[in-house]
Amino acid sequence: MSAEAADREAATSSRPCTPPQTCWFEFLLEESLLEKHLRKPCPDPAPVQLIVQFLEQASKPSVNEQNQVQPPPDNKRNRILKLLALKVAAHLKWDLDILEKSLSVPVLNMLLNELLCISKVPPGTKHVDMDLATLPPTTAMAILLYNRWAIRTIVQSSFPVKQAKPGPPQLSVMNQMQQEKELTENILKVLKEQAADSILVLEAALKLNKDLYVHTMRTLDLLAVEPGMVNGETESSTAGLKIKTEEMQCQVCYDLGAAYFQQGSTNSAVYENAREKFFRTKELIAEIGSLSLHCTIDEKRLAGYCQACDVLVPSSDSTSQQLTPYSQVHICLRSGNYQEVIQIFIEDNLTFSLPVQFRQSVLRELFQKAQQGNEALDEICFKVCACNTVRDILEGRTISVQFNQLFLRPNREKIDFLLEVCSRSINLEKASDCLKGNMAAFLKNVCLGLEDLQYVFMISSHELFITLLKDEERKLLVDQMRKRSPRVNLCIKPVTSFYDIPASASVNIGQLEHQLILSVDPWRIRQILIELHGMTSDRQFWTVSNKWEIPSVYSSVILGIKDSLTRDLVYILMAKGLHCSTVKDFSHAKQLFAACLELVTEFSPKLRQVMLNEMLLLDIHTHEAGTGQSGERPPSDLISRVRGYLEMRLPDIPLRQVVAEECVAFMLNWRENEYLTLQVPAFLLQSNPYVKLGQLLAATCKELPGPKESRRTAKDLWEVVVQICSVSNQHKRGNDGRISLIKQRESTLGIMYRSELLSFIKKLREPLVLTIILSLFVKLHNVREDIVNDITAEHISIWPSSIPNLQSVDFEAVAITVKELVRYTLSINPNNHSWLIIQADIYFATNQYSAALHYYLQAGAVCSDFFNKAVPPDVYTDQIKAIGQTELNASNPEEVLQLAAQRRKKKFLQAMAKLYF
């Protein structure tokens, strides 16, 4: 060994193995020591921390010389950082259990999207339209990983999360948390919209009969070296980590079972699918063994799922005698046989076989159904609650809040039933003295809480009361009741105002917080908060549930309220109202907003206007989800309020962008084009981009029937959309003196961002407006120089045929937008032949001929009564001519020849359509 080589080796060996904490990712990046780091017994930082840091560094926005924030540059360093994150995930063998436990939803979403990208999944293509059997193994596995994570995330989001106790309120920290929540909620919204497609992808995976492969650190290295040269190796059947078919199917079955089980809460028939998938998972585990390296199933959780499915979907050979009490209760709940549930609970008061938590969960389910408007369940709720209360007192627990609430207004029927439950819940011959004492104390307390003496005598004269209490005790109690001074019964006093309702006695804080989470009655919410603030003064009860969220533009105003009770009350009323509106429980949302409006009117004109705006938005949603669906026009009062909101010029009022969007979309959907084109105030066009966009769309609709020369507004609309879809070009001088071009992904020169435009369009449902927008984007897509196959669209001729500066348009974003718009419009009307042709053209242009043919056939079928009539020439232009050729006997009359050709077309097209539909 030479002296120089020895010096190099010594220098290398003396180099510290652990980098400084502040720049460890740079160390791993520059020294290529990732694999060495991961092989350590306890690497610090841990692998999942590496993923987070790599992706955070790769997604950092940059700032140019003019201090303008730009998206992260697509340079070598950022590409390597993303590759390193993928390599760490590959080191963890893409174990979703590990990744989900340690990574947030946004980070894992970014990671799996990078995996899709490097696995050559075309961006913007729906996974459900891709044939997994014909894809390279690593590509198919990437799609499966993404869609497995998608439905697992949806299921996980439905579970309650324990809220961490917050420290002192800090606005910056709260804003950061709010941003993270909003980002997660946006991702969840997209995942839920695509849930049906994800389930179809995973169901299709169960039909595969070949092993799959997932990327390893080695295959990722090969891709990074020269993608073109190693294409064959990474996509062949021998590259990457092998996942056997049985292992893949086992994981997919388990995840599908969990998804179906979660959907069963709203559609009980789906439980059958969940049962099938879970029991198939058990069979596959038995085949491959529970020690499989690549299939990690929580078998205890699986056993719990299977047991629950046995209860919810009992096998056909089960008889009523074989059913457990669990099964009997669930079957009764599903069939609506609530009286039988009450009988089971009364019998269980003697045996104590059902856990108290299970009985409470049944009561919660009934409460929720009753609060959703099923008033017939009010009596059932009281009876089930009475059964649970008697069980509680027999076991020495305190009386629940629910019982006190439901027994505020006693009547003869309630007392008769309570006495029946008490009598049937204790066997006086076998009961211990402790049980008898508990029951006696309960009956005495019920008597002491009653105002009406006739109800007291009903209990004191009952056989059970006489048996359990001695004569002296009974006489003393009755005398006390007779001598008691009369009091006003507040519970039956008519309520005239939000402030007139009295607060009830204090109870356990945990029980009250539980009631606070469940209740959607504004009067009861106020009552609970008064009691909670009476018990403790150092708590912020608006943080009790992590599901209570309000828009960030409102939070600073509401959290700035000095009085803690008022702050909690306003925050919770608004949060619950927004949640009810989101789940389309509009009646409760209106009650909550009305109470909040009455409250804030007393002290804050700013919050009063906020609540008026939210109530306007609620009324729009209520109409659109109700009579608006049948085509009934909104009342004139609602239209006037929408105009009033658009023309509002109050300073310092926090405004939500979605309200302006919904108002303009509302006017377009109900064809208020006259107002938008002629009557809208001029200042609105400058200050509100949605009003500007709405005016251009409305004017284009009005001008459409006229000659082409009069369509000046169409040109204005075209220019606005082109600018929204443009990128701002900037130049940078490199170290070598050359000037390079940098593209910014979203231009700030347009009236709004492309994502905001797309969000607005998805609130529209007026066919003409949607057709105009779709044709504009199709035309913008077609003006690209490298387009081989044009996409056709209705009214496409009204747009300009060229753009002065083609390089300024982000055509990749335009292509994605066209696909999104077609998907949305077909969800509004799947039988619009013009939109179907656009979808077919898109598939044809991207070489997906089978899918294209499907939509071409569907377009022809919907406009020809399934080909019983001739397809209009604007649908099938110059087309399948071969089947319209004349017969060999050309001497037939022209009319006969045409009829024969039409008949052949009909038979052929109908046969083709049947193959696809």
PDB file of N, CA, C and O in Angstrom, residues 529-576:
ATOM      1  N   LEU A 529     -72.234  23.626  30.064  1.00  0.00           N
ATOM      2  CA  LEU A 529     -71.074  24.501  30.212  1.00  0.00           C
ATOM      3  C   LEU A 529     -71.153  25.317  31.507  1.00  0.00           C
ATOM      4  O   LEU A 529     -70.127  25.550  32.167  1.00  0.00           O
ATOM      5  N   ILE A 530     -72.353  25.753  31.877  1.00  0.00           N
ATOM      6  CA  ILE A 530     -72.499  26.481  33.148  1.00  0.00           C
ATOM      7  C   ILE A 530     -72.081  25.598  34.309  1.00  0.00           C
ATOM      8  O   ILE A 530     -71.360  26.015  35.225  1.00  0.00           O
ATOM      9  N   GLU A 531     -72.505  24.312  34.280  1.00  0.00           N
ATOM     10  CA  GLU A 531     -72.136  23.390  35.349  1.00  0.00           C
ATOM     11  C   GLU A 531     -70.633  23.127  35.360  1.00  0.00           C
ATOM     12  O   GLU A 531     -70.001  23.102  36.421  1.00  0.00           O
ATOM     13  N   LEU A 532     -70.054  22.943  34.174  1.00  0.00           N
ATOM     14  CA  LEU A 532     -68.614  22.667  34.108  1.00  0.00           C
ATOM     15  C   LEU A 532     -67.803  23.856  34.619  1.00  0.00           C
ATOM     16  O   LEU A 532     -66.821  23.680  35.357  1.00  0.00           O
ATOM     17  N   HIS A 533     -68.185  25.062  34.229  1.00  0.00           N
ATOM     18  CA  HIS A 533     -67.454  26.243  34.707  1.00  0.00           C
ATOM     19  C   HIS A 533     -67.666  26.465  36.201  1.00  0.00           C
ATOM     20  O   HIS A 533     -66.815  27.088  36.858  1.00  0.00           O
ATOM     21  N   GLY A 534     -68.782  25.959  36.716  1.00  0.00           N
ATOM     22  CA  GLY A 534     -68.985  26.041  38.164  1.00  0.00           C
ATOM     23  C   GLY A 534     -68.089  25.093  38.938  1.00  0.00           C
ATOM     24  O   GLY A 534     -67.810  25.305  40.121  1.00  0.00           O
ATOM     25  N   MET A 535     -67.629  24.021  38.282  1.00  0.00           N
ATOM     26  CA  MET A 535     -66.775  23.028  38.950  1.00  0.00           C
ATOM     27  C   MET A 535     -65.299  23.395  38.890  1.00  0.00           C
ATOM     28  O   MET A 535     -64.532  23.096  39.793  1.00  0.00           O
ATOM     29  N   THR A 536     -64.876  23.982  37.765  1.00  0.00           N
ATOM     30  CA  THR A 536     -63.455  24.310  37.596  1.00  0.00           C
ATOM     31  C   THR A 536     -63.334  25.567  36.748  1.00  0.00           C
ATOM     32  O   THR A 536     -64.131  25.790  35.837  1.00  0.00           O
ATOM     33  N   SER A 537     -62.340  26.359  37.046  1.00  0.00           N
ATOM     34  CA  SER A 537     -62.163  27.621  36.322  1.00  0.00           C
ATOM     35  C   SER A 537     -60.912  27.622  35.445  1.00  0.00           C
ATOM     36  O   SER A 537     -60.620  28.618  34.796  1.00  0.00           O
ATOM     37  N   ASP A 538     -60.160  26.506  35.456  1.00  0.00           N
ATOM     38  CA  ASP A 538     -58.884  26.487  34.712  1.00  0.00           C
ATOM     39  C   ASP A 538     -58.937  25.608  33.481  1.00  0.00           C
ATOM     40  O   ASP A 538     -57.907  25.169  32.980  1.00  0.00           O
ATOM     41  N   ARG A 539     -60.103  25.324  32.980  1.00  0.00           N
ATOM     42  CA  ARG A 539     -60.237  24.469  31.800  1.00  0.00           C
ATOM     43  C   ARG A 539     -60.798  25.260  30.636  1.00  0.00           C
ATOM     44  O   ARG A 539     -61.598  26.172  30.810  1.00  0.00           O
ATOM     45  N   GLN A 540     -60.370  24.875  29.419  1.00  0.00           N
ATOM     46  CA  GLN A 540     -60.926  25.438  28.186  1.00  0.00           C
ATOM     47  C   GLN A 540     -61.743  24.327  27.530  1.00  0.00           C
ATOM     48  O   GLN A 540     -61.196  23.434  26.904  1.00  0.00           O
ATOM     49  N   PHE A 541     -63.040  24.375  27.692  1.00  0.00           N
ATOM     50  CA  PHE A 541     -63.880  23.249  27.292  1.00  0.00           C
ATOM     51  C   PHE A 541     -64.117  23.201  25.790  1.00  0.00           C
ATOM     52  O   PHE A 541     -64.653  22.218  25.290  1.00  0.00           O
ATOM     53  N   TRP A 542     -63.708  24.235  25.041  1.00  0.00           N
ATOM     54  CA  TRP A 542     -63.804  24.147  23.581  1.00  0.00           C
ATOM     55  C   TRP A 542     -62.780  23.178  23.023  1.00  0.00           C
ATOM     56  O   TRP A 542     -62.841  22.819  21.838  1.00  0.00           O
ATOM     57  N   THR A 543     -61.840  22.722  23.855  1.00  0.00           N
ATOM     58  CA  THR A 543     -60.824  21.759  23.402  1.00  0.00           C
ATOM     59  C   THR A 543     -61.177  20.324  23.758  1.00  0.00           C
ATOM     60  O   THR A 543     -60.367  19.428  23.545  1.00  0.00           O
ATOM     61  N   VAL A 544     -62.380  20.087  24.304  1.00  0.00           N
ATOM     62  CA  VAL A 544     -62.741  18.733  24.752  1.00  0.00           C
ATOM     63  C   VAL A 544     -62.690  17.733  23.601  1.00  0.00           C
ATOM     64  O   VAL A 544     -62.229  16.600  23.756  1.00  0.00           O
ATOM     65  N   SER A 545     -63.153  18.104  22.423  1.00  0.00           N
ATOM     66  CA  SER A 545     -63.199  17.185  21.269  1.00  0.00           C
ATOM     67  C   SER A 545     -62.345  17.727  20.135  1.00  0.00           C
ATOM     68  O   SER A 545     -62.448  18.913  19.786  1.00  0.00           O
ATOM     69  N   ASN A 546     -61.527  16.854  19.556  1.00  0.00           N
ATOM     70  CA  ASN A 546     -60.708  17.280  18.413  1.00  0.00           C
ATOM     71  C   ASN A 546     -61.526  17.387  17.134  1.00  0.00           C
ATOM     72  O   ASN A 546     -61.013  17.825  16.107  1.00  0.00           O
ATOM     73  N   LYS A 547     -62.786  17.011  17.173  1.00  0.00           N
ATOM     74  CA  LYS A 547     -63.666  17.148  16.008  1.00  0.00           C
ATOM     75  C   LYS A 547     -64.291  18.540  15.925  1.00  0.00           C
ATOM     76  O   LYS A 547     -64.907  18.876  14.926  1.00  0.00           O
ATOM     77  N   TRP A 548     -64.142  19.332  16.986  1.00  0.00           N
ATOM     78  CA  TRP A 548     -64.716  20.682  16.969  1.00  0.00           C
ATOM     79  C   TRP A 548     -63.719  21.612  16.299  1.00  0.00           C
ATOM     80  O   TRP A 548     -62.695  21.986  16.892  1.00  0.00           O
ATOM     81  N   GLU A 549     -64.025  21.981  15.099  1.00  0.00           N
ATOM     82  CA  GLU A 549     -63.124  22.847  14.345  1.00  0.00           C
ATOM     83  C   GLU A 549     -63.915  23.987  13.717  1.00  0.00           C
ATOM     84  O   GLU A 549     -65.036  23.792  13.243  1.00  0.00           O
ATOM     85  N   ILE A 550     -63.308  25.162  13.753  1.00  0.00           N
ATOM     86  CA  ILE A 550     -63.907  26.312  13.083  1.00  0.00           C
ATOM     87  C   ILE A 550     -62.865  26.892  12.139  1.00  0.00           C
ATOM     88  O   ILE A 550     -61.662  26.688  12.334  1.00  0.00           O
ATOM     89  N   PRO A 551     -63.290  27.593  11.080  1.00  0.00           N
ATOM     90  CA  PRO A 551     -62.327  28.173  10.136  1.00  0.00           C
ATOM     91  C   PRO A 551     -61.340  29.100  10.837  1.00  0.00           C
ATOM     92  O   PRO A 551     -61.693  29.807  11.784  1.00  0.00           O
ATOM     93  N   SER A 552     -60.114  29.106  10.342  1.00  0.00           N
ATOM     94  CA  SER A 552     -59.066  29.906  10.977  1.00  0.00           C
ATOM     95  C   SER A 552     -59.379  31.394  10.955  1.00  0.00           C
ATOM     96  O   SER A 552     -58.953  32.137  11.848  1.00  0.00           O
ATOM     97  N   VAL A 553     -60.149  31.851   9.944  1.00  0.00           N
ATOM     98  CA  VAL A 553     -60.470  33.290   9.888  1.00  0.00           C
ATOM     99  C   VAL A 553     -61.387  33.704  11.040  1.00  0.00           C
ATOM    100  O   VAL A 553     -61.461  34.896  11.376  1.00  0.00           O
ATOM    101  N   TYR A 554     -62.101  32.743  11.638  1.00  0.00           N
ATOM    102  CA  TYR A 554     -62.981  33.057  12.760  1.00  0.00           C
ATOM    103  C   TYR A 554     -62.302  32.836  14.117  1.00  0.00           C
ATOM    104  O   TYR A 554     -62.698  33.437  15.116  1.00  0.00           O
ATOM    105  N   SER A 555     -61.335  31.929  14.156  1.00  0.00           N
ATOM    106  CA  SER A 555     -60.806  31.493  15.454  1.00  0.00           C
ATOM    107  C   SER A 555     -60.198  32.639  16.249  1.00  0.00           C
ATOM    108  O   SER A 555     -60.378  32.722  17.466  1.00  0.00           O
ATOM    109  N   SER A 556     -59.477  33.544  15.586  1.00  0.00           N
ATOM    110  CA  SER A 556     -58.831  34.631  16.326  1.00  0.00           C
ATOM    111  C   SER A 556     -59.865  35.553  16.970  1.00  0.00           C
ATOM    112  O   SER A 556     -59.648  36.067  18.077  1.00  0.00           O
ATOM    113  N   VAL A 557     -60.997  35.744  16.289  1.00  0.00           N
ATOM    114  CA  VAL A 557     -62.044  36.607  16.846  1.00  0.00           C
ATOM    115  C   VAL A 557     -62.721  35.928  18.032  1.00  0.00           C
ATOM    116  O   VAL A 557     -62.910  36.528  19.096  1.00  0.00           O
ATOM    117  N   ILE A 558     -63.074  34.655  17.852  1.00  0.00           N
ATOM    118  CA  ILE A 558     -63.803  33.934  18.914  1.00  0.00           C
ATOM    119  C   ILE A 558     -62.912  33.699  20.121  1.00  0.00           C
ATOM    120  O   ILE A 558     -63.326  33.887  21.273  1.00  0.00           O
ATOM    121  N   LEU A 559     -61.658  33.271  19.894  1.00  0.00           N
ATOM    122  CA  LEU A 559     -60.761  33.002  21.010  1.00  0.00           C
ATOM    123  C   LEU A 559     -60.286  34.285  21.683  1.00  0.00           C
ATOM    124  O   LEU A 559     -59.647  34.236  22.731  1.00  0.00           O
ATOM    125  N   GLY A 560     -60.604  35.414  21.079  1.00  0.00           N
ATOM    126  CA  GLY A 560     -60.292  36.690  21.720  1.00  0.00           C
ATOM    127  C   GLY A 560     -61.374  37.160  22.682  1.00  0.00           C
ATOM    128  O   GLY A 560     -61.211  38.192  23.344  1.00  0.00           O
ATOM    129  N   ILE A 561     -62.502  36.427  22.785  1.00  0.00           N
ATOM    130  CA  ILE A 561     -63.559  36.771  23.740  1.00  0.00           C
ATOM    131  C   ILE A 561     -63.020  36.588  25.154  1.00  0.00           C
ATOM    132  O   ILE A 561     -62.474  35.538  25.500  1.00  0.00           O
ATOM    133  N   LYS A 562     -63.158  37.590  25.998  1.00  0.00           N
ATOM    134  CA  LYS A 562     -62.526  37.552  27.321  1.00  0.00           C
ATOM    135  C   LYS A 562     -63.227  36.602  28.276  1.00  0.00           C
ATOM    136  O   LYS A 562     -62.590  35.873  29.024  1.00  0.00           O
ATOM    137  N   ASP A 563     -64.551  36.595  28.289  1.00  0.00           N
ATOM    138  CA  ASP A 563     -65.274  35.727  29.210  1.00  0.00           C
ATOM    139  C   ASP A 563     -65.143  34.280  28.759  1.00  0.00           C
ATOM    140  O   ASP A 563     -65.529  33.918  27.642  1.00  0.00           O
ATOM    141  N   SER A 564     -64.608  33.413  29.626  1.00  0.00           N
ATOM    142  CA  SER A 564     -64.305  32.032  29.230  1.00  0.00           C
ATOM    143  C   SER A 564     -65.561  31.229  28.917  1.00  0.00           C
ATOM    144  O   SER A 564     -65.564  30.419  27.990  1.00  0.00           O
ATOM    145  N   LEU A 565     -66.640  31.429  29.687  1.00  0.00           N
ATOM    146  CA  LEU A 565     -67.883  30.696  29.421  1.00  0.00           C
ATOM    147  C   LEU A 565     -68.451  31.086  28.060  1.00  0.00           C
ATOM    148  O   LEU A 565     -68.826  30.226  27.255  1.00  0.00           O
ATOM    149  N   THR A 566     -68.502  32.388  27.791  1.00  0.00           N
ATOM    150  CA  THR A 566     -69.020  32.852  26.499  1.00  0.00           C
ATOM    151  C   THR A 566     -68.144  32.355  25.355  1.00  0.00           C
ATOM    152  O   THR A 566     -68.652  31.943  24.306  1.00  0.00           O
ATOM    153  N   ARG A 567     -66.805  32.380  25.556  1.00  0.00           N
ATOM    154  CA  ARG A 567     -65.885  31.895  24.520  1.00  0.00           C
ATOM    155  C   ARG A 567     -66.138  30.429  24.204  1.00  0.00           C
ATOM    156  O   ARG A 567     -66.251  30.029  23.046  1.00  0.00           O
ATOM    157  N   ASP A 568     -66.239  29.604  25.255  1.00  0.00           N
ATOM    158  CA  ASP A 568     -66.510  28.175  25.046  1.00  0.00           C
ATOM    159  C   ASP A 568     -67.839  27.969  24.329  1.00  0.00           C
ATOM    160  O   ASP A 568     -67.954  27.159  23.395  1.00  0.00           O
ATOM    161  N   LEU A 569     -68.848  28.714  24.753  1.00  0.00           N
ATOM    162  CA  LEU A 569     -70.190  28.524  24.211  1.00  0.00           C
ATOM    163  C   LEU A 569     -70.253  28.909  22.731  1.00  0.00           C
ATOM    164  O   LEU A 569     -70.786  28.162  21.897  1.00  0.00           O
ATOM    165  N   VAL A 570     -69.684  30.060  22.379  1.00  0.00           N
ATOM    166  CA  VAL A 570     -69.700  30.501  20.975  1.00  0.00           C
ATOM    167  C   VAL A 570     -68.920  29.518  20.110  1.00  0.00           C
ATOM    168  O   VAL A 570     -69.380  29.113  19.028  1.00  0.00           O
ATOM    169  N   TYR A 571     -67.737  29.127  20.566  1.00  0.00           N
ATOM    170  CA  TYR A 571     -66.893  28.219  19.776  1.00  0.00           C
ATOM    171  C   TYR A 571     -67.604  26.885  19.533  1.00  0.00           C
ATOM    172  O   TYR A 571     -67.654  26.384  18.398  1.00  0.00           O
ATOM    173  N   ILE A 572     -68.168  26.304  20.597  1.00  0.00           N
ATOM    174  CA  ILE A 572     -68.778  24.974  20.484  1.00  0.00           C
ATOM    175  C   ILE A 572     -70.052  25.030  19.645  1.00  0.00           C
ATOM    176  O   ILE A 572     -70.306  24.146  18.814  1.00  0.00           O
ATOM    177  N   LEU A 573     -70.876  26.069  19.847  1.00  0.00           N
ATOM    178  CA  LEU A 573     -72.095  26.189  19.036  1.00  0.00           C
ATOM    179  C   LEU A 573     -71.760  26.305  17.554  1.00  0.00           C
ATOM    180  O   LEU A 573     -72.398  25.653  16.712  1.00  0.00           O
ATOM    181  N   MET A 574     -70.756  27.121  17.226  1.00  0.00           N
ATOM    182  CA  MET A 574     -70.391  27.263  15.816  1.00  0.00           C
ATOM    183  C   MET A 574     -69.788  25.970  15.274  1.00  0.00           C
ATOM    184  O   MET A 574     -70.140  25.530  14.171  1.00  0.00           O
ATOM    185  N   ALA A 575     -68.881  25.348  16.037  1.00  0.00           N
ATOM    186  CA  ALA A 575     -68.232  24.116  15.563  1.00  0.00           C
ATOM    187  C   ALA A 575     -69.255  23.014  15.332  1.00  0.00           C
ATOM    188  O   ALA A 575     -69.213  22.308  14.319  1.00  0.00           O
ATOM    189  N   LYS A 576     -70.186  22.854  16.267  1.00  0.00           N
ATOM    190  CA  LYS A 576     -71.207  21.819  16.107  1.00  0.00           C
ATOM    191  C   LYS A 576     -72.148  22.153  14.941  1.00  0.00           C
ATOM    192  O   LYS A 576     -72.566  21.257  14.191  1.00  0.00           O
TER     193      LYS A 576
END
